[in-house]
GROMACS .gro file of C-alpha atoms in nm:
model
  405
    1MET     CA    1  -5.842  -6.031 -10.320
    2ALA     CA    2  -5.758  -6.330 -10.533
    3SER     CA    3  -5.847  -6.685 -10.415
    4ASN     CA    4  -5.492  -6.779 -10.327
    5GLU     CA    5  -5.425  -6.445 -10.114
    6LEU     CA    6  -5.766  -6.508  -9.931
    7GLU     CA    7  -5.642  -6.843  -9.855
    8THR     CA    8  -5.303  -6.717  -9.733
    9PHE     CA    9  -5.502  -6.441  -9.538
   10ILE     CA   10  -5.727  -6.714  -9.347
   11SER     CA   11  -5.448  -6.942  -9.286
   12HIS     CA   12  -5.223  -6.669  -9.136
   13LEU     CA   13  -5.562  -6.576  -8.902
   14LYS     CA   14  -5.620  -6.926  -8.813
   15ALA     CA   15  -5.256  -6.966  -8.693
   16PHE     CA   16  -5.284  -6.648  -8.521
   17LEU     CA   17  -5.616  -6.762  -8.333
   18ALA     CA   18  -5.429  -7.091  -8.239
   19SER     CA   19  -5.124  -6.949  -8.090
   20PRO     CA   20  -5.094  -6.869  -7.713
   21LEU     CA   21  -4.887  -6.534  -7.811
   22SER     CA   22  -4.819  -6.398  -8.138
   23ASP     CA   23  -4.646  -6.086  -8.304
   24ASP     CA   24  -4.978  -5.878  -8.301
   25GLU     CA   25  -4.795  -5.565  -8.461
   26SER     CA   26  -4.684  -5.750  -8.756
   27PHE     CA   27  -5.020  -5.935  -8.803
   28LEU     CA   28  -5.256  -5.667  -8.749
   29LYS     CA   29  -5.030  -5.483  -9.028
   30TYR     CA   30  -5.085  -5.773  -9.256
   31LEU     CA   31  -5.464  -5.738  -9.189
   32HIS     CA   32  -5.470  -5.376  -9.262
   33GLU     CA   33  -5.302  -5.414  -9.593
   34HIS     CA   34  -5.518  -5.701  -9.691
   35PRO     CA   35  -5.869  -5.582  -9.726
   36GLU     CA   36  -6.110  -5.883  -9.689
   37SER     CA   37  -6.322  -5.980 -10.042
   38ASP     CA   38  -6.494  -6.281  -9.845
   39LYS     CA   39  -6.677  -6.067  -9.580
   40GLU     CA   40  -6.844  -6.355  -9.439
   41LYS     CA   41  -6.531  -6.583  -9.352
   42SER     CA   42  -6.335  -6.291  -9.267
   43THR     CA   43  -6.601  -6.161  -9.029
   44GLU     CA   44  -6.636  -6.460  -8.858
   45LEU     CA   45  -6.259  -6.517  -8.798
   46LEU     CA   46  -6.192  -6.145  -8.693
   47GLY     CA   47  -6.498  -6.198  -8.445
   48GLN     CA   48  -6.307  -6.516  -8.300
   49LEU     CA   49  -5.965  -6.277  -8.285
   50GLU     CA   50  -6.168  -6.029  -8.076
   51GLN     CA   51  -6.285  -6.311  -7.852
   52LYS     CA   52  -5.949  -6.451  -7.811
   53TRP     CA   53  -5.783  -6.130  -7.698
   54LYS     CA   54  -6.083  -6.030  -7.462
   55GLY     CA   55  -6.025  -6.373  -7.301
   56ARG     CA   56  -5.653  -6.404  -7.277
   57LYS     CA   57  -5.463  -6.315  -6.962
   58GLN     CA   58  -5.235  -6.045  -7.007
   59VAL     CA   59  -4.862  -6.164  -6.938
   60VAL     CA   60  -4.692  -5.906  -6.742
   61GLY     CA   61  -4.297  -5.896  -6.721
   62LEU     CA   62  -4.069  -5.734  -6.484
   63VAL     CA   63  -3.717  -5.589  -6.563
   64GLU     CA   64  -3.498  -5.423  -6.294
   65GLY     CA   65  -3.191  -5.246  -6.335
   66VAL     CA   66  -2.968  -4.924  -6.254
   67PHE     CA   67  -3.023  -4.745  -6.584
   68ASP     CA   68  -2.764  -4.491  -6.515
   69VAL     CA   69  -2.640  -4.289  -6.823
   70THR     CA   70  -2.925  -4.455  -7.040
   71HIS     CA   71  -2.792  -4.579  -7.399
   72VAL     CA   72  -2.904  -4.775  -7.668
   73GLY     CA   73  -2.811  -5.090  -7.497
   74HIS     CA   74  -3.071  -5.008  -7.211
   75PHE     CA   75  -3.343  -4.912  -7.467
   76GLY     CA   76  -3.260  -5.244  -7.668
   77ALA     CA   77  -3.320  -5.452  -7.379
   78LEU     CA   78  -3.660  -5.291  -7.311
   79ARG     CA   79  -3.746  -5.330  -7.646
   80GLN     CA   80  -3.677  -5.688  -7.639
   81ALA     CA   81  -3.828  -5.744  -7.310
   82LYS     CA   82  -4.153  -5.584  -7.452
   83LYS     CA   83  -4.180  -5.829  -7.729
   84LEU     CA   84  -4.198  -6.102  -7.470
   85VAL     CA   85  -4.482  -6.001  -7.261
   86ASP     CA   86  -4.787  -5.775  -7.313
   87LYS     CA   87  -4.718  -5.540  -7.010
   88LEU     CA   88  -4.366  -5.431  -6.912
   89ILE     CA   89  -4.296  -5.320  -6.575
   90VAL     CA   90  -3.935  -5.167  -6.507
   91LEU     CA   91  -3.805  -5.134  -6.144
   92VAL     CA   92  -3.525  -4.855  -6.119
   93ASN     CA   93  -3.285  -4.934  -5.835
   94GLY     CA   94  -3.255  -4.641  -5.573
   95ASP     CA   95  -2.955  -4.437  -5.510
   96ALA     CA   96  -2.856  -4.552  -5.173
   97SER     CA   97  -2.853  -4.948  -5.237
   98THR     CA   98  -2.695  -4.914  -5.577
   99GLU     CA   99  -2.412  -4.687  -5.455
  100ALA     CA  100  -2.358  -4.929  -5.163
  101HIS     CA  101  -2.340  -5.268  -5.389
  102LYS     CA  102  -2.236  -5.119  -5.732
  103GLY     CA  103  -2.047  -4.793  -5.677
  104PRO     CA  104  -2.101  -4.421  -5.790
  105LEU     CA  105  -2.375  -4.300  -5.990
  106VAL     CA  106  -2.398  -4.050  -6.256
  107PHE     CA  107  -2.735  -3.960  -6.246
  108ASN     CA  108  -2.980  -3.991  -5.937
  109GLU     CA  109  -3.286  -4.212  -5.927
  110THR     CA  110  -3.544  -3.930  -6.029
  111GLU     CA  111  -3.309  -3.857  -6.322
  112ARG     CA  112  -3.295  -4.235  -6.425
  113MET     CA  113  -3.650  -4.299  -6.350
  114ALA     CA  114  -3.743  -3.981  -6.603
  115MET     CA  115  -3.529  -4.171  -6.883
  116VAL     CA  116  -3.712  -4.506  -6.832
  117LYS     CA  117  -4.049  -4.363  -6.817
  118ALA     CA  118  -3.967  -4.190  -7.162
  119CYS     CA  119  -3.917  -4.501  -7.320
  120ARG     CA  120  -4.191  -4.621  -7.555
  121TRP     CA  121  -4.182  -4.976  -7.449
  122VAL     CA  122  -4.226  -4.921  -7.093
  123ASP     CA  123  -4.590  -4.960  -6.940
  124GLU     CA  124  -4.510  -4.873  -6.574
  125ALA     CA  125  -4.192  -4.763  -6.400
  126TYR     CA  126  -4.099  -4.752  -6.018
  127VAL     CA  127  -3.801  -4.693  -5.789
  128THR     CA  128  -3.716  -4.973  -5.567
  129PRO     CA  129  -3.500  -4.925  -5.257
  130GLU     CA  130  -3.357  -5.269  -5.323
  131TYR     CA  131  -3.060  -5.362  -5.533
  132LEU     CA  132  -3.077  -5.742  -5.452
  133VAL     CA  133  -3.397  -5.876  -5.616
  134PRO     CA  134  -3.618  -6.033  -5.361
  135LYS     CA  135  -3.759  -6.355  -5.411
  136ASP     CA  136  -4.111  -6.237  -5.411
  137ILE     CA  137  -4.070  -5.962  -5.642
  138LEU     CA  138  -4.313  -6.115  -5.909
  139GLU     CA  139  -4.583  -6.138  -5.630
  140GLN     CA  140  -4.528  -5.785  -5.527
  141TYR     CA  141  -4.588  -5.608  -5.877
  142GLY     CA  142  -4.815  -5.887  -6.016
  143ALA     CA  143  -4.579  -6.004  -6.287
  144ASP     CA  144  -4.566  -6.332  -6.442
  145TYR     CA  145  -4.181  -6.330  -6.544
  146LEU     CA  146  -3.862  -6.199  -6.457
  147LEU     CA  147  -3.680  -6.066  -6.770
  148HIS     CA  148  -3.310  -6.002  -6.810
  149GLY     CA  149  -3.025  -6.017  -7.091
  150ASP     CA  150  -2.799  -6.305  -7.140
  151ASP     CA  151  -2.528  -6.154  -6.949
  152ILE     CA  152  -2.641  -6.327  -6.658
  153ILE     CA  153  -2.532  -6.188  -6.303
  154TYR     CA  154  -2.345  -6.412  -6.046
  155GLY     CA  155  -2.319  -6.356  -5.665
  156PRO     CA  156  -2.016  -6.354  -5.447
  157ASN     CA  157  -2.024  -6.730  -5.438
  158GLY     CA  158  -2.051  -6.789  -5.794
  159ASP     CA  159  -2.439  -6.845  -5.761
  160ASN     CA  160  -2.663  -6.742  -6.067
  161ILE     CA  161  -2.891  -6.476  -5.882
  162TYR     CA  162  -3.194  -6.573  -6.114
  163SER     CA  163  -3.203  -6.954  -6.057
  164HIS     CA  164  -3.487  -6.911  -5.829
  165TRP     CA  165  -3.711  -6.781  -6.112
  166MET     CA  166  -3.548  -7.006  -6.383
  167GLU     CA  167  -3.650  -7.325  -6.164
  168GLN     CA  168  -3.990  -7.208  -6.159
  169ASN     CA  169  -3.996  -7.138  -6.546
  170LYS     CA  170  -4.064  -6.775  -6.437
  171PHE     CA  171  -3.759  -6.644  -6.605
  172LYS     CA  172  -3.712  -6.500  -6.967
  173MET     CA  173  -3.416  -6.411  -7.119
  174PHE     CA  174  -3.322  -6.164  -7.407
  175ARG     CA  175  -3.016  -6.075  -7.589
  176ARG     CA  176  -2.778  -5.837  -7.451
  177THR     CA  177  -2.699  -5.541  -7.705
  178GLN     CA  178  -2.356  -5.567  -7.852
  179GLY     CA  179  -2.125  -5.286  -7.879
  180ILE     CA  180  -2.222  -5.062  -7.600
  181SER     CA  181  -2.244  -5.032  -7.219
  182THR     CA  182  -2.226  -4.766  -6.951
  183THR     CA  183  -1.873  -4.877  -6.862
  184ASP     CA  184  -1.760  -4.796  -7.206
  185ILE     CA  185  -1.942  -4.460  -7.187
  186VAL     CA  186  -1.773  -4.360  -6.859
  187ASN     CA  187  -1.432  -4.471  -6.983
  188ARG     CA  188  -1.473  -4.240  -7.282
  189ILE     CA  189  -1.574  -3.944  -7.045
  190LEU     CA  190  -1.266  -4.025  -6.816
  191ASN     CA  191  -1.041  -3.984  -7.136
  192ILE     CA  192  -1.215  -3.662  -7.259
  193GLU     CA  193  -0.929  -3.427  -7.178
  194ASN     CA  194  -0.688  -3.638  -7.404
  195ASP     CA  195  -0.676  -3.502  -7.738
  196ALA     CA  196  -0.579  -3.834  -7.862
  197PHE     CA  197  -0.868  -3.989  -7.702
  198TRP     CA  198  -0.938  -4.252  -7.966
  199ILE     CA  199  -0.588  -4.366  -7.994
  200THR     CA  200  -0.454  -4.371  -7.636
  201ASP     CA  201  -0.629  -4.489  -7.310
  202PRO     CA  202  -0.516  -4.638  -6.956
  203PHE     CA  203  -0.705  -4.970  -6.991
  204ASN     CA  204  -0.548  -5.091  -7.329
  205LEU     CA  205  -0.886  -5.087  -7.492
  206GLN     CA  206  -0.765  -5.014  -7.851
  207ALA     CA  207  -0.849  -5.381  -7.992
  208SER     CA  208  -1.189  -5.389  -7.794
  209LEU     CA  209  -1.303  -5.039  -7.902
  210LYS     CA  210  -1.273  -5.137  -8.250
  211LYS     CA  211  -1.499  -5.420  -8.228
  212LYS     CA  212  -1.752  -5.256  -7.987
  213GLN     CA  213  -1.957  -5.056  -8.207
  214ILE     CA  214  -2.336  -5.007  -8.274
  215PHE     CA  215  -2.401  -5.116  -8.642
  216ASN     CA  216  -2.748  -5.031  -8.780
  217SER     CA  217  -2.984  -5.179  -9.078
  218VAL     CA  218  -3.292  -5.061  -9.192
  219GLY     CA  219  -3.475  -5.335  -8.999
  220ARG     CA  220  -3.315  -5.255  -8.689
  221ILE     CA  221  -3.385  -4.874  -8.720
  222GLU     CA  222  -3.760  -4.980  -8.800
  223SER     CA  223  -3.776  -5.210  -8.491
  224PHE     CA  224  -3.701  -4.921  -8.273
  225ARG     CA  225  -3.923  -4.689  -8.484
  226GLY     CA  226  -4.195  -4.927  -8.388
  227GLY     CA  227  -4.368  -4.994  -8.726
  228ARG     CA  228  -4.488  -4.620  -8.772
  229GLY     CA  229  -4.600  -4.518  -9.126
  230SER     CA  230  -4.370  -4.298  -9.347
  231SER     CA  231  -4.688  -4.107  -9.492
  232ARG     CA  232  -4.731  -3.721  -9.437
  233PRO     CA  233  -4.872  -3.691  -9.061
  234LYS     CA  234  -5.173  -3.516  -8.998
  235GLY     CA  235  -5.170  -3.192  -8.796
  236VAL     CA  236  -4.883  -2.956  -8.688
  237VAL     CA  237  -4.547  -3.103  -8.778
  238GLY     CA  238  -4.286  -2.984  -8.518
  239PHE     CA  239  -3.900  -3.021  -8.586
  240ALA     CA  240  -3.629  -3.027  -8.290
  241PRO     CA  241  -3.281  -3.002  -8.418
  242GLY     CA  242  -2.976  -3.078  -8.222
  243SER     CA  243  -2.693  -3.317  -8.140
  244PHE     CA  244  -2.895  -3.509  -7.864
  245ASP     CA  245  -2.562  -3.645  -7.735
  246MET     CA  246  -2.564  -3.834  -7.433
  247LEU     CA  247  -2.958  -3.821  -7.399
  248ASN     CA  248  -3.058  -3.727  -7.048
  249PHE     CA  249  -3.340  -3.623  -6.861
  250GLY     CA  250  -3.317  -3.264  -6.991
  251HIS     CA  251  -3.351  -3.393  -7.352
  252VAL     CA  252  -3.650  -3.599  -7.251
  253ARG     CA  253  -3.847  -3.294  -7.080
  254PHE     CA  254  -3.771  -3.061  -7.371
  255LEU     CA  255  -3.919  -3.320  -7.624
  256GLU     CA  256  -4.208  -3.392  -7.422
  257MET     CA  257  -4.285  -3.036  -7.405
  258ALA     CA  258  -4.237  -2.989  -7.784
  259LYS     CA  259  -4.475  -3.277  -7.885
  260ALA     CA  260  -4.738  -3.124  -7.643
  261GLN     CA  261  -4.721  -2.828  -7.904
  262CYS     CA  262  -4.761  -3.042  -8.211
  263ASP     CA  263  -4.914  -3.354  -8.352
  264PHE     CA  264  -4.612  -3.499  -8.517
  265LEU     CA  265  -4.242  -3.449  -8.382
  266ILE     CA  266  -3.929  -3.492  -8.583
  267VAL     CA  267  -3.588  -3.462  -8.429
  268GLY     CA  268  -3.311  -3.357  -8.668
  269LEU     CA  269  -2.979  -3.501  -8.580
  270PHE     CA  270  -2.635  -3.340  -8.647
  271GLU     CA  271  -2.391  -3.565  -8.818
  272ASP     CA  272  -2.071  -3.646  -8.592
  273LYS     CA  273  -1.838  -3.448  -8.810
  274LEU     CA  274  -2.058  -3.129  -8.761
  275ILE     CA  275  -2.044  -3.176  -8.382
  276ARG     CA  276  -1.690  -3.214  -8.362
  277GLN     CA  277  -1.655  -2.896  -8.550
  278ILE     CA  278  -1.896  -2.713  -8.295
  279ARG     CA  279  -1.761  -2.881  -7.964
  280GLY     CA  280  -1.411  -3.020  -8.026
  281LYS     CA  281  -1.244  -3.343  -8.132
  282ASN     CA  282  -1.373  -3.553  -7.840
  283PHE     CA  283  -1.725  -3.522  -7.912
  284PRO     CA  284  -1.977  -3.665  -7.981
  285ILE     CA  285  -1.967  -3.892  -7.722
  286PHE     CA  286  -2.229  -4.112  -7.894
  287SER     CA  287  -2.197  -4.168  -8.252
  288LEU     CA  288  -2.492  -4.096  -8.499
  289ASN     CA  289  -2.589  -4.459  -8.501
  290GLU     CA  290  -2.611  -4.457  -8.119
  291ARG     CA  291  -2.787  -4.137  -8.105
  292LEU     CA  292  -3.032  -4.224  -8.374
  293LEU     CA  293  -3.161  -4.544  -8.181
  294ASN     CA  294  -3.159  -4.335  -7.829
  295VAL     CA  295  -3.383  -4.072  -7.995
  296LEU     CA  296  -3.618  -4.303  -8.174
  297ALA     CA  297  -3.668  -4.493  -7.819
  298ILE     CA  298  -3.830  -4.209  -7.688
  299ARG     CA  299  -4.215  -4.208  -7.678
  300SER     CA  300  -4.256  -3.850  -7.783
  301VAL     CA  301  -4.051  -3.874  -8.093
  302ASP     CA  302  -4.228  -3.968  -8.417
  303ASP     CA  303  -3.937  -3.955  -8.664
  304VAL     CA  304  -3.592  -3.867  -8.711
  305ALA     CA  305  -3.404  -3.658  -8.974
  306VAL     CA  306  -3.042  -3.776  -9.004
  307ASN     CA  307  -2.742  -3.549  -9.107
  308CYS     CA  308  -2.962  -3.222  -9.020
  309PRO     CA  309  -2.806  -2.931  -9.142
  310TYR     CA  310  -2.702  -2.653  -8.875
  311LYS     CA  311  -2.845  -2.365  -9.039
  312LEU     CA  312  -3.207  -2.445  -9.140
  313THR     CA  313  -3.350  -2.326  -9.457
  314LYS     CA  314  -3.672  -2.315  -9.640
  315PRO     CA  315  -3.609  -2.597  -9.870
  316PHE     CA  316  -3.545  -2.810  -9.582
  317LEU     CA  317  -3.863  -2.717  -9.396
  318GLU     CA  318  -4.052  -2.776  -9.709
  319LEU     CA  319  -3.903  -3.133  -9.778
  320PHE     CA  320  -4.048  -3.236  -9.429
  321GLU     CA  321  -4.336  -3.032  -9.434
  322ILE     CA  322  -4.237  -2.854  -9.108
  323ASP     CA  323  -4.482  -2.607  -8.944
  324VAL     CA  324  -4.300  -2.511  -8.629
  325VAL     CA  325  -3.931  -2.538  -8.516
  326PHE     CA  326  -3.846  -2.599  -8.140
  327THR     CA  327  -3.541  -2.496  -7.970
  328GLY     CA  328  -3.436  -2.497  -7.591
  329MET     CA  329  -3.307  -2.209  -7.360
  330VAL     CA  330  -2.980  -2.405  -7.275
  331SER     CA  331  -2.820  -2.577  -7.572
  332SER     CA  332  -2.478  -2.748  -7.650
  333ASN     CA  333  -2.526  -2.678  -8.017
  334GLN     CA  334  -2.439  -2.291  -8.033
  335VAL     CA  335  -2.120  -2.169  -8.203
  336ASN     CA  336  -1.923  -1.934  -8.001
  337ASP     CA  337  -1.928  -1.685  -8.287
  338PRO     CA  338  -2.213  -1.424  -8.268
  339ARG     CA  339  -2.210  -1.404  -8.650
  340ILE     CA  340  -2.354  -1.746  -8.708
  341ASP     CA  341  -2.703  -1.797  -8.631
  342GLU     CA  342  -2.836  -2.112  -8.699
  343PHE     CA  343  -3.200  -1.998  -8.726
  344GLU     CA  344  -3.136  -1.681  -8.938
  345GLU     CA  345  -3.339  -1.789  -9.259
  346ILE     CA  346  -3.648  -1.908  -9.063
  347ARG     CA  347  -3.670  -1.634  -8.777
  348PRO     CA  348  -3.865  -1.416  -9.020
  349LEU     CA  349  -4.142  -1.691  -9.068
  350GLY     CA  350  -4.241  -1.663  -8.727
  351ILE     CA  351  -4.215  -2.043  -8.666
  352LEU     CA  352  -3.940  -2.069  -8.426
  353LYS     CA  353  -4.049  -2.153  -8.059
  354VAL     CA  354  -3.834  -2.148  -7.764
  355ILE     CA  355  -3.878  -2.404  -7.482
  356ASP     CA  356  -3.787  -2.368  -7.128
  357SER     CA  357  -3.799  -2.699  -6.999
  358GLY     CA  358  -3.683  -2.617  -6.660
  359VAL     CA  359  -3.380  -2.819  -6.674
  360ALA     CA  360  -3.040  -2.642  -6.734
  361PHE     CA  361  -2.844  -2.961  -6.773
  362THR     CA  362  -2.561  -2.973  -7.021
  363MET     CA  363  -2.292  -3.195  -7.177
  364SER     CA  364  -2.040  -3.012  -6.957
  365ASP     CA  365  -2.266  -3.097  -6.640
  366PHE     CA  366  -2.234  -3.452  -6.744
  367VAL     CA  367  -1.868  -3.461  -6.791
  368GLN     CA  368  -1.818  -3.264  -6.445
  369ARG     CA  369  -2.022  -3.551  -6.256
  370VAL     CA  370  -1.806  -3.815  -6.402
  371LYS     CA  371  -1.501  -3.620  -6.318
  372SER     CA  372  -1.588  -3.530  -5.980
  373ASN     CA  373  -1.571  -3.907  -5.884
  374GLN     CA  374  -1.287  -3.982  -6.115
  375ASN     CA  375  -1.066  -4.213  -5.892
  376LYS     CA  376  -1.366  -4.410  -5.802
  377TYR     CA  377  -1.473  -4.466  -6.141
  378GLU     CA  378  -1.124  -4.556  -6.271
  379LEU     CA  379  -1.138  -4.850  -6.029
  380PHE     CA  380  -1.464  -4.946  -6.091
  381THR     CA  381  -1.444  -4.893  -6.457
  382LYS     CA  382  -1.123  -5.127  -6.479
  383LYS     CA  383  -1.301  -5.432  -6.292
  384LYS     CA  384  -1.603  -5.378  -6.521
  385LEU     CA  385  -1.430  -5.377  -6.814
  386GLU     CA  386  -1.233  -5.702  -6.759
  387LYS     CA  387  -1.578  -5.870  -6.649
  388GLN     CA  388  -1.730  -5.744  -6.986
  389GLU     CA  389  -1.415  -5.873  -7.202
  390LYS     CA  390  -1.496  -6.184  -7.031
  391TYR     CA  391  -1.851  -6.188  -7.129
  392TYR     CA  392  -1.760  -6.115  -7.501
  393GLU     CA  393  -1.511  -6.406  -7.473
  394THR     CA  394  -1.754  -6.676  -7.357
  395ASP     CA  395  -2.050  -6.534  -7.569
  396ALA     CA  396  -1.876  -6.635  -7.903
  397GLU     CA  397  -1.857  -6.983  -7.746
  398LYS     CA  398  -2.222  -7.007  -7.640
  399LYS     CA  399  -2.441  -7.232  -7.862
  400ASP     CA  400  -2.793  -7.157  -7.719
  401LYS     CA  401  -2.756  -6.785  -7.684
  402PRO     CA  402  -3.091  -6.611  -7.772
  403LYS     CA  403  -3.128  -6.395  -8.078
  404GLU     CA  404  -3.200  -6.026  -8.073
  405VAL     CA  405  -3.565  -5.975  -8.148
   0.00000   0.00000   0.00000
C-alpha cells in the first residue's frame, strides 16, 4: 500500500473510532479492500476498533405498524430504520385493535408477522394487541428510540401522537418511500375487473398514478441487496423462477424452504409483459421495479435475475451456474396450455425440485380477500387517498425533510 493510501486508511480508521456511530458496513468493506502494509500501526488501530465495539452500548430501535399487504414502502422503511440503530425490533399491530381503529385487513396478524420476520433488516418481531402506542413502549421492549417515517400521524384532536418521545429526544425519523402505499395497491385490486384499469378509476387518480412510481438506480438496488458480493458463490446454487407478484407469506415460506436446500439462492423474475401474457392485462399488480426490491428485502434471497425467461434453457443455467431449480406445488405462473412446459428442457437433467410449502395461497385468493370487503375498502381507500395526496402536497414544501438513506 502506498504511503498516501496508508495515510487515508489510518485517517478513516481514526475518524471511525472517534464517532459514536458509523456506517460499519461500508467501512469494514473499505478495510477488507485495503490490506495493511504497516502492520504495527494498523494492528494497534484495529485493536482499538475491537475494544470500541466491545464497550459500546447497543442502540435499539423500535418500529410499530400494521404491515398489511407488505410492499417496497414497508421494506424501505425497515431498511432505513435499521441504518439508524444496531438492533431493530418491529411490533406488528394485532387484528382486533387494527380493525377497530383503521378498518378491514387483507392479511391476518400471523401472515403479516411472517412477512416482517422474513425481512433481512429485522432482528426481532412481535405481535402487539395495541394499535395506539403506549407511552412506556420503549421500556417494555428495552429500546432506546421509537422510529417512524416523516408521514407523521396525528390524533383526532390534531395532536402529533409521537410528541411524547420527540420531547425526550427518543424519536428518530426516516424518509417515507415515495410512490407506493397499501392504499394504492388495494385501489388497484378494487379496479381489477375493469379492462381499462390503468385509464379509468373511480377516484380520479390518473394524475397521481403518473407521479407515484417506484424508480430504481444501481445504488438503490445495491442498498436493498445489502452489499453482497457479485463473485461466484460457493456451494450449491439454487434458482427459483416466477413472477412473485404481490409478495406474501406463501412466497416467503417457499423461499425459506428453497434456501434450506442450497447455499446460494437466486430468484428469477419474469418481466411485466410476460406476466400480462400469462395472467391478463390487469397484471402484474406490482411492476418489475417493485417486485425486484420486494424480493431483495427477503432474508433467504441472495440474488435476483431480472427478466428471467419463461422456459428455462441449459445456456441460461450455465450462465448463472445453477445447480438446482425450485418450483412450488401451487403456482400463478402456469399457462393454461398443456403443450407449454416451462421446465421441458431441464426436466431430463434431474435438477428440478418441487417444494410443498404447505401454503395454498395464490393471487386469486388475494384478490378475493379484497373484493369480499369491497364496500368497506372503497370508503376507507377514498379517505386514505385524500390524506395521502395532502402528504405529497405538503412534502414538496418541507425544508427539513429527512433524506432516504
